[in-house]
Coordinates of C-alpha atoms in Angstrom, one line a residue:
Chain Q
X14 CA -26.1 -3.4 -43.5
X15 CA -27.8 -0.8 -41.4
X16 CA -28.3 -3.2 -38.5
X17 CA -24.5 -4.0 -38.6
X18 CA -23.7 -0.3 -38.4
X19 CA -26.0 0.1 -35.4
X20 CA -24.6 -3.0 -33.8
X21 CA -21.0 -1.7 -34.3
X22 CA -21.9 1.7 -32.8
X23 CA -23.3 0.1 -29.7
X24 CA -20.5 -2.4 -29.5
X25 CA -17.8 0.3 -29.8
X26 CA -19.5 2.2 -27.0
X27 CA -19.6 -1.0 -24.9
X28 CA -16.0 -1.7 -25.5
X29 CA -15.1 1.9 -24.7
X30 CA -17.0 1.6 -21.4
X31 CA -15.5 -1.7 -20.5
X32 CA -12.0 -0.5 -21.2
X33 CA -12.5 2.6 -19.0
X34 CA -14.2 0.5 -16.3
X35 CA -11.4 -2.1 -16.3
X36 CA -8.8 0.7 -16.2
X37 CA -10.6 2.4 -13.3
X38 CA -10.8 -0.7 -11.3
X39 CA -7.2 -1.6 -12.2
X40 CA -6.1 1.3 -10.0
X41 CA -7.9 -0.2 -7.1
X42 CA -6.7 -3.7 -8.0
X43 CA -3.2 -2.4 -8.1
X44 CA -3.4 -1.1 -4.6
X45 CA -5.2 -4.2 -3.4
X46 CA -2.7 -6.6 -5.0
X47 CA 0.2 -4.5 -3.7
X48 CA -1.3 -4.7 -0.2
X49 CA -1.9 -8.4 -0.4
X50 CA 1.5 -9.2 -1.7
X51 CA 3.0 -7.2 1.2
X52 CA 0.8 -8.8 3.9
X53 CA -1.5 -5.8 4.1
X54 CA -5.1 -5.4 3.2
X55 CA -5.0 -2.4 0.8
X56 CA -7.7 0.2 0.8
X57 CA -10.9 -1.0 2.3
X58 CA -12.5 2.1 3.8
X59 CA -14.4 3.5 0.8
X60 CA -17.4 1.2 0.4
X61 CA -17.4 -2.5 0.9
X62 CA -13.9 -3.9 0.3
X63 CA -12.9 -0.5 -0.8
X64 CA -14.9 -0.8 -4.0
X65 CA -15.7 2.9 -4.2
X66 CA -12.0 3.9 -3.9
X67 CA -11.6 4.7 -7.6
X68 CA -14.6 7.0 -7.3
X69 CA -13.0 8.7 -4.4
X70 CA -9.7 9.0 -6.3
X71 CA -11.4 10.5 -9.2
X72 CA -13.2 13.1 -7.0
X73 CA -9.9 13.9 -5.4
X74 CA -8.2 14.3 -8.8
X75 CA -10.9 16.7 -10.0
X76 CA -10.7 18.9 -7.0
X77 CA -7.0 19.4 -7.1
X78 CA -5.5 22.6 -8.4
X79 CA -5.0 22.6 -12.2
X80 CA -1.5 23.9 -12.3
X81 CA 0.5 24.8 -15.4
X82 CA 4.1 26.0 -14.9
X83 CA 4.7 29.5 -16.2
X84 CA 7.6 28.3 -18.3
X85 CA 5.8 25.4 -19.8
X86 CA 4.5 25.3 -23.4
X87 CA 0.9 25.6 -22.6
X88 CA -0.6 23.9 -25.6
X89 CA 1.7 20.9 -25.6
X90 CA 1.4 20.6 -21.9
X91 CA -2.3 20.0 -22.3
X92 CA -1.9 17.9 -25.5
X93 CA 0.5 15.5 -23.7
X94 CA -2.0 13.7 -21.4
X95 CA -4.7 13.9 -24.0
X96 CA -2.5 12.2 -26.5
X97 CA -1.5 9.5 -24.0
X98 CA -5.2 8.8 -23.2
X99 CA -6.2 8.9 -26.9
X100 CA -3.6 6.4 -28.1
X101 CA -4.2 4.1 -25.1
X102 CA -7.9 3.9 -26.0
X103 CA -7.6 3.5 -29.8
X104 CA -6.0 0.1 -29.7
X105 CA -9.0 -1.7 -28.3
X106 CA -10.9 -0.9 -31.6
X107 CA -9.4 -3.9 -33.4
X108 CA -9.4 -6.4 -30.5
X109 CA -11.7 -9.3 -31.2
X110 CA -13.6 -9.8 -27.9
X111 CA -15.4 -12.9 -29.2
X112 CA -16.3 -14.8 -32.3
X113 CA -19.7 -13.7 -33.7
X114 CA -23.3 -13.5 -32.8
X115 CA -25.8 -14.8 -35.3
X116 CA -29.1 -12.9 -35.0
X117 CA -31.9 -13.1 -37.5
X118 CA -29.7 -14.8 -40.1
X119 CA -27.1 -12.0 -39.9
X120 CA -23.6 -12.4 -38.4
X121 CA -22.3 -9.7 -36.0
X122 CA -18.6 -9.9 -35.3
X123 CA -17.6 -9.0 -31.7
X124 CA -14.9 -6.7 -33.0
X125 CA -15.0 -2.9 -33.2
X126 CA -13.2 -2.7 -36.5
X127 CA -12.8 -5.7 -38.8
X128 CA -9.6 -4.9 -40.6
X129 CA -7.2 -7.4 -42.1
X130 CA -4.1 -5.5 -40.8
X131 CA -5.0 -5.6 -37.1
X132 CA -1.5 -6.3 -35.8
X133 CA 0.0 -3.5 -37.9
X134 CA -2.7 -1.1 -36.6
X135 CA -1.9 -2.1 -33.0
X136 CA 1.8 -1.5 -33.6
X137 CA 1.2 1.8 -35.2
X138 CA -0.9 3.0 -32.2
X139 CA 1.6 1.6 -29.7
X140 CA 4.4 3.5 -31.2
X141 CA 2.3 6.6 -31.3
X142 CA 1.8 6.1 -27.6
X143 CA 5.2 7.3 -26.7
X144 CA 4.3 10.8 -28.1
X145 CA 2.0 11.5 -25.2
X146 CA 4.9 10.9 -22.7
X147 CA 7.4 12.7 -25.0
X148 CA 5.3 15.8 -25.6
X149 CA 4.3 16.0 -21.9
X150 CA 7.8 15.6 -20.7
X151 CA 9.2 18.2 -23.1
X152 CA 6.4 20.7 -22.6
X153 CA 7.0 20.7 -18.8
X154 CA 10.3 22.5 -19.3
X155 CA 11.8 20.6 -16.4
X156 CA 15.0 18.6 -16.5
X157 CA 13.6 15.6 -14.7
X158 CA 10.5 15.5 -16.9
X159 CA 12.7 15.8 -20.0
X160 CA 15.0 13.0 -18.8
X161 CA 12.0 10.8 -18.1
X162 CA 10.5 11.5 -21.5
X163 CA 13.8 10.7 -23.3
X164 CA 14.1 7.5 -21.4
X165 CA 10.5 6.6 -22.3
X166 CA 11.2 7.3 -26.0
X167 CA 14.4 5.4 -26.2
X168 CA 13.0 2.5 -24.2
X169 CA 9.9 2.2 -26.4
X170 CA 11.9 2.4 -29.6
X171 CA 14.3 -0.3 -28.4
X172 CA 11.7 -2.7 -27.3
X173 CA 9.4 -2.2 -30.2
X174 CA 12.0 -3.8 -32.5
X175 CA 12.1 -7.0 -30.5
X176 CA 8.3 -6.9 -30.0
X177 CA 7.8 -6.7 -33.8
X178 CA 10.2 -9.4 -34.6
X179 CA 8.7 -11.7 -32.0
X180 CA 5.3 -11.3 -33.7
X181 CA 6.7 -11.9 -37.2
X182 CA 7.0 -15.6 -36.1
X183 CA 3.3 -15.6 -35.3
X184 CA 2.5 -14.0 -38.6
X185 CA 4.5 -16.6 -40.4
X186 CA 2.5 -19.3 -38.7
X187 CA -0.8 -17.7 -39.2
X188 CA -0.1 -16.2 -42.6
X189 CA -2.3 -13.2 -41.8
X190 CA -2.1 -9.8 -40.1
X191 CA -5.7 -10.1 -39.0
X192 CA -6.1 -10.5 -35.3
X193 CA -9.3 -12.5 -35.7
X194 CA -7.5 -14.9 -38.0
X195 CA -4.7 -15.3 -35.4
X196 CA -7.3 -16.3 -32.9
X197 CA -9.1 -18.6 -35.3
X198 CA -5.7 -20.2 -36.0
X199 CA -5.4 -21.3 -32.4
X200 CA -8.7 -23.2 -32.3
X201 CA -7.2 -26.6 -33.0
X202 CA -6.9 -29.4 -30.4
X203 CA -10.4 -28.5 -29.0
X204 CA -9.3 -24.9 -28.5
X205 CA -6.0 -25.6 -27.0
X206 CA -3.6 -25.0 -29.9
X207 CA -2.4 -21.8 -28.4
X208 CA 0.6 -20.1 -29.9
X209 CA 2.4 -20.1 -26.5
X210 CA 3.0 -23.9 -27.0
X211 CA 4.4 -23.4 -30.5
X212 CA 6.3 -20.2 -29.8
X213 CA 7.3 -20.1 -26.2
X214 CA 10.3 -17.9 -26.9
X215 CA 8.3 -15.4 -28.9
X216 CA 5.8 -15.3 -26.1
X217 CA 8.4 -14.5 -23.5
X218 CA 10.0 -11.9 -25.6
X219 CA 6.6 -10.3 -26.4
X220 CA 5.5 -10.2 -22.7
X221 CA 8.8 -8.7 -21.7
X222 CA 8.5 -6.1 -24.4
X223 CA 4.9 -5.4 -23.4
X224 CA 6.1 -4.6 -19.9
X225 CA 8.6 -2.2 -21.3
X226 CA 6.1 -0.6 -23.7
X227 CA 3.6 0.0 -20.8
X228 CA 6.4 1.5 -18.7
X229 CA 5.7 -1.0 -16.0
X230 CA 8.1 -2.3 -13.4
X231 CA 10.8 -3.6 -13.9
X232 CA 11.0 -1.2 -16.8
X233 CA 9.4 1.8 -15.2
X234 CA 12.4 4.0 -15.7
X235 CA 10.5 6.9 -17.3
X236 CA 8.7 7.6 -14.1
X237 CA 11.1 6.2 -11.4
X238 CA 10.5 8.4 -8.4
X239 CA 13.9 7.7 -6.8
X240 CA 16.0 9.4 -9.4
X241 CA 13.6 11.5 -11.5
X242 CA 11.2 12.8 -8.9
X243 CA 8.2 11.7 -11.0
X244 CA 9.6 11.4 -14.5
X245 CA 7.6 12.9 -17.3
X246 CA 4.6 13.7 -15.1
X247 CA 6.5 15.6 -12.4
X248 CA 4.9 18.9 -13.3
X249 CA 1.4 17.6 -13.8
X250 CA -1.4 17.8 -11.3
X251 CA -5.2 17.3 -11.1
X252 CA -6.9 15.4 -13.9
X253 CA -4.0 15.8 -16.3
X254 CA -1.9 13.7 -14.0
X255 CA -5.0 11.4 -13.6
X256 CA -5.1 11.0 -17.4
X257 CA -1.5 9.9 -17.5
X258 CA -1.9 7.4 -14.7
X259 CA -5.2 6.3 -16.3
X260 CA -3.6 5.8 -19.7
X261 CA -1.0 3.5 -18.1
X262 CA -3.8 1.3 -16.8
X263 CA -5.6 1.4 -20.1
X264 CA -2.4 0.4 -21.8
X265 CA -2.1 -2.5 -19.4
X266 CA -5.7 -3.6 -20.3
X267 CA -4.9 -3.4 -24.0
X268 CA -1.6 -5.2 -23.8
X269 CA -3.2 -7.9 -21.7
X270 CA -5.8 -8.3 -24.4
X271 CA -3.1 -8.4 -27.2
X272 CA -1.0 -10.9 -25.2
X273 CA -4.1 -13.2 -24.8
X274 CA -5.0 -12.9 -28.5
X275 CA -1.5 -13.5 -29.9
X276 CA -0.3 -16.3 -27.5
X277 CA -3.0 -17.5 -25.3
X278 CA -5.8 -18.4 -27.7
X279 CA -7.9 -15.2 -27.4
X280 CA -11.5 -16.3 -27.0
X281 CA -10.7 -20.0 -27.5
X282 CA -11.2 -22.1 -24.5
X283 CA -10.5 -25.8 -23.9
X284 CA -13.3 -28.1 -25.1
X285 CA -15.2 -25.4 -27.0
X286 CA -16.1 -27.7 -29.9
X287 CA -17.3 -30.4 -27.5
X288 CA -20.0 -28.4 -25.7
X289 CA -23.5 -29.1 -26.9
X290 CA -24.5 -25.4 -27.1
X291 CA -25.4 -23.1 -29.9
X292 CA -22.9 -20.9 -31.7
X293 CA -24.1 -17.8 -29.8
X294 CA -23.7 -19.4 -26.4
X295 CA -20.2 -20.6 -27.2
X296 CA -19.4 -17.0 -28.4
X297 CA -20.6 -15.5 -25.1
X298 CA -18.6 -18.1 -23.0
X299 CA -15.6 -17.4 -25.2
X300 CA -15.9 -13.7 -24.6
X301 CA -16.1 -14.3 -20.8
X302 CA -13.0 -16.6 -21.0
X303 CA -11.2 -13.9 -23.0
X304 CA -12.0 -11.4 -20.2
X305 CA -10.7 -13.9 -17.7
X306 CA -7.5 -14.1 -19.6
X307 CA -7.2 -10.3 -19.8
X308 CA -7.8 -10.0 -16.0
X309 CA -5.2 -12.6 -15.3
X310 CA -2.6 -10.8 -17.3
X311 CA -3.5 -7.5 -15.6
X312 CA -2.9 -9.3 -12.4
X313 CA 0.3 -10.7 -13.7
X314 CA 1.5 -7.1 -14.5
X315 CA 0.8 -6.1 -10.9
X316 CA 2.3 -9.3 -9.5
X317 CA 5.5 -8.7 -11.4
X318 CA 5.5 -5.1 -10.3
X319 CA 5.6 -6.1 -6.6
X320 CA 8.2 -8.8 -7.2
X321 CA 11.0 -7.3 -9.3
X322 CA 13.1 -4.3 -8.6
X323 CA 13.8 -1.8 -11.4
X324 CA 16.5 -2.4 -14.0
X325 CA 19.4 0.0 -14.3
X326 CA 19.3 2.0 -17.5
X327 CA 22.3 0.3 -19.1
X328 CA 20.9 -3.1 -18.1
X329 CA 17.6 -2.1 -19.7
X330 CA 19.3 -1.2 -23.0
X331 CA 21.5 -4.2 -22.9
X332 CA 18.6 -6.5 -22.4
X333 CA 16.7 -5.0 -25.2
X334 CA 19.4 -4.8 -27.8
X335 CA 21.8 -7.6 -26.9
X336 CA 19.4 -10.3 -25.7
X337 CA 15.9 -9.8 -26.9
X338 CA 16.5 -8.6 -30.4
X339 CA 19.0 -11.4 -31.4
X340 CA 16.7 -13.9 -29.7
X341 CA 13.8 -12.7 -31.7
X342 CA 15.7 -12.8 -34.9
X343 CA 16.9 -16.4 -34.1
X344 CA 13.3 -17.3 -33.4
X345 CA 12.1 -15.9 -36.7
X346 CA 14.8 -17.9 -38.5
X347 CA 14.0 -21.2 -36.7
X348 CA 10.3 -20.7 -37.4
X349 CA 11.1 -20.1 -41.0
X350 CA 13.3 -23.2 -41.2
X351 CA 10.6 -25.4 -39.6
X352 CA 7.9 -24.0 -42.0
X353 CA 10.2 -24.6 -44.9
X354 CA 11.0 -28.2 -43.8
X355 CA 7.6 -29.3 -42.8
X356 CA 5.9 -27.4 -45.6
X357 CA 3.1 -25.9 -43.6
Chain F
X14 CA 43.2 -10.0 11.2
X15 CA 41.1 -13.1 12.0
X16 CA 38.6 -12.2 14.7
X17 CA 36.4 -15.3 14.4
X18 CA 36.0 -18.4 12.4
X19 CA 32.7 -17.2 11.1
X20 CA 33.9 -14.7 8.5
X21 CA 33.1 -15.8 5.0
X22 CA 35.4 -15.3 2.1
X23 CA 33.4 -13.8 -0.8
X24 CA 34.1 -15.1 -4.2
X25 CA 32.5 -13.2 -7.1
X26 CA 32.0 -15.7 -9.8
X27 CA 30.8 -14.8 -13.3
X28 CA 27.1 -15.5 -13.6
X29 CA 26.1 -18.8 -15.1
X30 CA 23.8 -19.1 -18.0
X31 CA 20.9 -19.8 -15.7
X32 CA 21.5 -16.7 -13.7
X33 CA 22.0 -14.6 -16.8
X34 CA 18.6 -15.7 -18.1
X35 CA 16.9 -14.0 -15.2
X36 CA 13.8 -16.1 -15.8
X37 CA 14.4 -18.9 -13.2
X38 CA 15.1 -16.4 -10.6
X39 CA 12.1 -14.3 -11.6
X40 CA 9.9 -17.4 -11.4
X41 CA 11.2 -18.2 -7.9
X42 CA 10.5 -14.6 -6.9
X43 CA 7.0 -14.7 -8.3
X44 CA 6.5 -17.9 -6.3
X45 CA 7.5 -16.2 -3.1
X46 CA 5.3 -13.1 -3.6
X47 CA 2.2 -15.2 -4.5
X48 CA 2.7 -17.1 -1.2
X49 CA 2.4 -13.8 0.6
X50 CA -0.7 -13.0 -1.4
X51 CA -2.6 -15.9 0.1
X52 CA -1.2 -15.5 3.6
X53 CA -3.4 -14.5 6.4
X54 CA -3.0 -10.7 7.0
X55 CA -2.1 -9.6 10.5
X56 CA -4.0 -6.3 10.0
X57 CA -6.6 -5.4 12.7
X58 CA -9.4 -3.3 11.1
X59 CA -9.3 -0.8 13.9
X60 CA -12.6 0.9 14.4
X61 CA -14.6 -2.3 13.8
X62 CA -12.3 -4.7 15.4
X63 CA -10.5 -3.7 18.6
X64 CA -7.3 -5.2 19.7
X65 CA -7.5 -7.2 22.9
X66 CA -5.6 -5.6 25.7
X67 CA -3.3 -7.5 27.8
X68 CA -4.5 -7.7 31.4
X69 CA -1.6 -5.6 32.6
X70 CA -2.4 -2.9 30.1
X71 CA -2.2 0.6 31.6
X72 CA -4.8 2.8 30.1
X73 CA -6.7 5.9 31.2
X74 CA -6.4 6.8 34.9
X75 CA -9.3 6.7 37.2
X76 CA -9.6 7.9 40.9
X77 CA -11.3 5.1 42.7
X78 CA -14.0 5.3 45.3
X79 CA -14.3 2.8 48.1
X80 CA -17.2 0.4 48.7
X81 CA -19.3 3.2 50.4
X82 CA -18.7 5.5 47.4
X83 CA -16.2 7.7 49.2
X84 CA -13.2 9.1 47.4
X85 CA -10.1 7.2 48.5
X86 CA -7.6 9.8 47.6
X87 CA -6.1 11.6 50.6
X88 CA -4.0 14.0 48.6
X89 CA -0.7 12.8 50.1
X90 CA 1.1 13.6 46.9
X91 CA 3.1 10.4 46.6
X92 CA 1.8 9.9 43.1
X93 CA 3.0 13.3 42.1
X94 CA 6.4 12.6 43.6
X95 CA 6.6 9.2 41.9
X96 CA 5.5 10.6 38.5
X97 CA 8.6 10.7 36.2
X98 CA 6.9 13.0 33.8
X99 CA 5.6 15.4 36.4
X100 CA 2.1 15.1 35.0
X101 CA 0.2 15.2 38.3
X102 CA -0.7 18.2 40.3
X103 CA -3.0 18.5 43.3
X104 CA -4.3 20.9 45.9
X105 CA -5.4 19.3 49.2
X106 CA -8.3 20.4 51.4
X107 CA -9.6 19.4 54.8
X108 CA -12.7 17.4 55.1
X109 CA -15.5 19.4 56.8
X110 CA -18.2 18.1 59.1
X111 CA -20.9 16.4 57.1
X112 CA -18.7 15.4 54.2
X113 CA -17.8 12.0 55.7
X114 CA -19.9 10.3 53.0
X115 CA -17.8 12.0 50.3
X116 CA -14.3 11.5 51.4
X117 CA -12.8 8.6 53.2
X118 CA -9.9 10.4 54.9
X119 CA -9.8 13.6 56.8
X120 CA -7.8 15.2 54.0
X121 CA -8.8 15.0 50.4
X122 CA -7.8 16.4 47.0
X123 CA -9.7 19.5 46.2
X124 CA -8.0 19.7 42.8
X125 CA -6.4 16.8 41.1
X126 CA -5.1 17.2 37.6
X127 CA -3.3 14.9 35.2
X128 CA -1.8 16.3 32.1
X129 CA -2.4 13.5 29.6
X130 CA 0.1 14.9 27.1
X131 CA 2.8 14.6 29.8
X132 CA 1.7 11.3 31.1
X133 CA 3.7 8.3 29.9
X134 CA 1.3 5.7 31.4
X135 CA 4.1 4.0 33.3
X136 CA 1.8 3.2 36.2
X137 CA 4.2 4.5 38.9
X138 CA 1.5 6.6 40.4
X139 CA -0.7 3.6 40.9
X140 CA 2.3 1.8 42.4
X141 CA 3.0 4.6 44.8
X142 CA -0.5 5.2 46.0
X143 CA -1.0 4.0 49.6
X144 CA -4.8 4.2 49.4
X145 CA -5.2 2.4 46.1
X146 CA -6.9 5.5 44.9
X147 CA -5.4 6.0 41.5
X148 CA -5.7 3.3 39.0
X149 CA -4.8 2.8 35.4
X150 CA -7.7 1.0 33.7
X151 CA -6.8 -2.1 31.7
X152 CA -9.6 -1.6 29.2
X153 CA -9.9 2.1 28.5
X154 CA -7.4 4.1 26.4
X155 CA -6.7 7.8 26.7
X156 CA -8.6 9.3 23.8
X157 CA -7.3 11.5 21.0
X158 CA -7.3 15.2 21.8
X159 CA -8.5 18.1 19.7
X160 CA -7.5 21.0 21.8
X161 CA -4.9 21.7 24.6
X162 CA -7.7 22.4 27.1
X163 CA -9.0 18.9 26.8
X164 CA -5.6 17.4 27.7
X165 CA -5.6 18.3 31.3
X166 CA -7.9 15.9 33.2
X167 CA -9.4 17.3 36.3
X168 CA -11.4 15.5 39.0
X169 CA -14.6 15.9 36.9
X170 CA -13.2 13.4 34.5
X171 CA -10.9 11.3 36.7
X172 CA -13.1 10.3 39.7
X173 CA -15.2 7.3 38.9
X174 CA -18.9 7.4 38.8
X175 CA -20.4 6.3 42.1
X176 CA -23.0 4.1 40.5
X177 CA -20.9 3.1 37.5
X178 CA -17.7 1.9 39.0
X179 CA -14.8 1.5 36.6
X180 CA -13.8 -2.0 35.6
X181 CA -11.8 -2.8 38.7
X182 CA -10.3 -6.2 38.1
X183 CA -8.3 -5.2 41.1
X184 CA -6.3 -8.4 41.5
X185 CA -3.4 -6.4 42.8
X186 CA -1.3 -7.5 45.7
X187 CA 0.3 -4.6 47.5
X188 CA -0.3 -2.4 44.5
X189 CA 1.4 -4.7 42.0
X190 CA -0.8 -6.1 39.3
X191 CA -0.7 -9.7 38.4
X192 CA -1.4 -11.4 35.2
X193 CA -4.7 -13.1 35.8

């Protein structure tokens, strides 16, 4: 029991570090990908291939003036970015990064928190995530910030519905709210029984909603610089702004992980039961594959950002309420009917 | 009024189901952007890689010496007259006895100044010069300036070093450069 606790403590620290590291380097990757997609090179001055750029950015952020507007609500103004960062980091606790390591006859699961309501937990935290933006935008006492915050709130609420409904189909198939069980359920066909093949519609809906929840283009209305100056973080400077931007990348990491788990097999990889390796080696390969999937989806987030223009606000709401929500409900009904007819 | 036969009548049709789904168009767009991702970038990483100059490039001026190391300039002022930006000023002086090794003609420029902020590097001075004295180097650029005093180039920085002649490449015929 004690060894499990020690393992969990170390594992949580490692996951925390990896999450932060990935988010840090996502900022560089974003600029690199943006550059490459636009026939440029992106930042390459700081270190080889610009690899020290995130460090330089962090130093810059720390040395900027910490400014709080006189009319702002001071406590909430500070609480906003902290909340955003906190909620962004909390989700990775339930993400199963791999199967399990068997050491000395004891099984260690590569998951921070083994709870059987993982999906519910993720949803709870994701819906809390909007508070960081909401509180920050409201506390700034600035019309543009408030508008951005209101947009963020209504957008998140609208897309959470469709997101939740798209997952219900997955839960009906798996029969469990446990993320680990969802991954295990996709292990068939030599690790290729991914939910995306059974639930393509739910997958598309979920990915679209994930973009909206992360406030990424084409749904980046809360912070669109053309109409709202900077949206909810207009008044922020220094590391508080840094935390907001950082939480966005952390959210991207976590959403990519959740997308991979729910629809793309998590740590399953093709041919995993055919390899003549021990359980532990398979687990480590699986974890690496899972990270590959996460990195691909982070790249996909950026790829889409530099491909699509922003939606208009009424288009955004129309898409959420009139298209995605009915489609998700239809998907749930079809899944239910199929389960009823085939009896499994 | 019909001006040409090229005008196109626009018809706004209601969007088809395929268009309203957005997804096919999004996939096509993603395909286009990923093609750019792998394309060779035209960027030249400047301080490490320098762009190749064209042979007719007109860079920083130099006041040439002749083969015996004497200054060619005779301070006739034709360059200053030709200069559209009025960047060139000069004061002439008479060659004294014993200075024949320094100046080729009996008259020479005691002061010769080019204001590099005014200069537009058009090369008309080079074109106007009857003694082939002023020359815009094809391989040296005017540097960046940090103060206004640096901007005015006097003879100390314009006249070429006697033992380190500037890259002549002087394949000029009657003062006109040719593409080599």
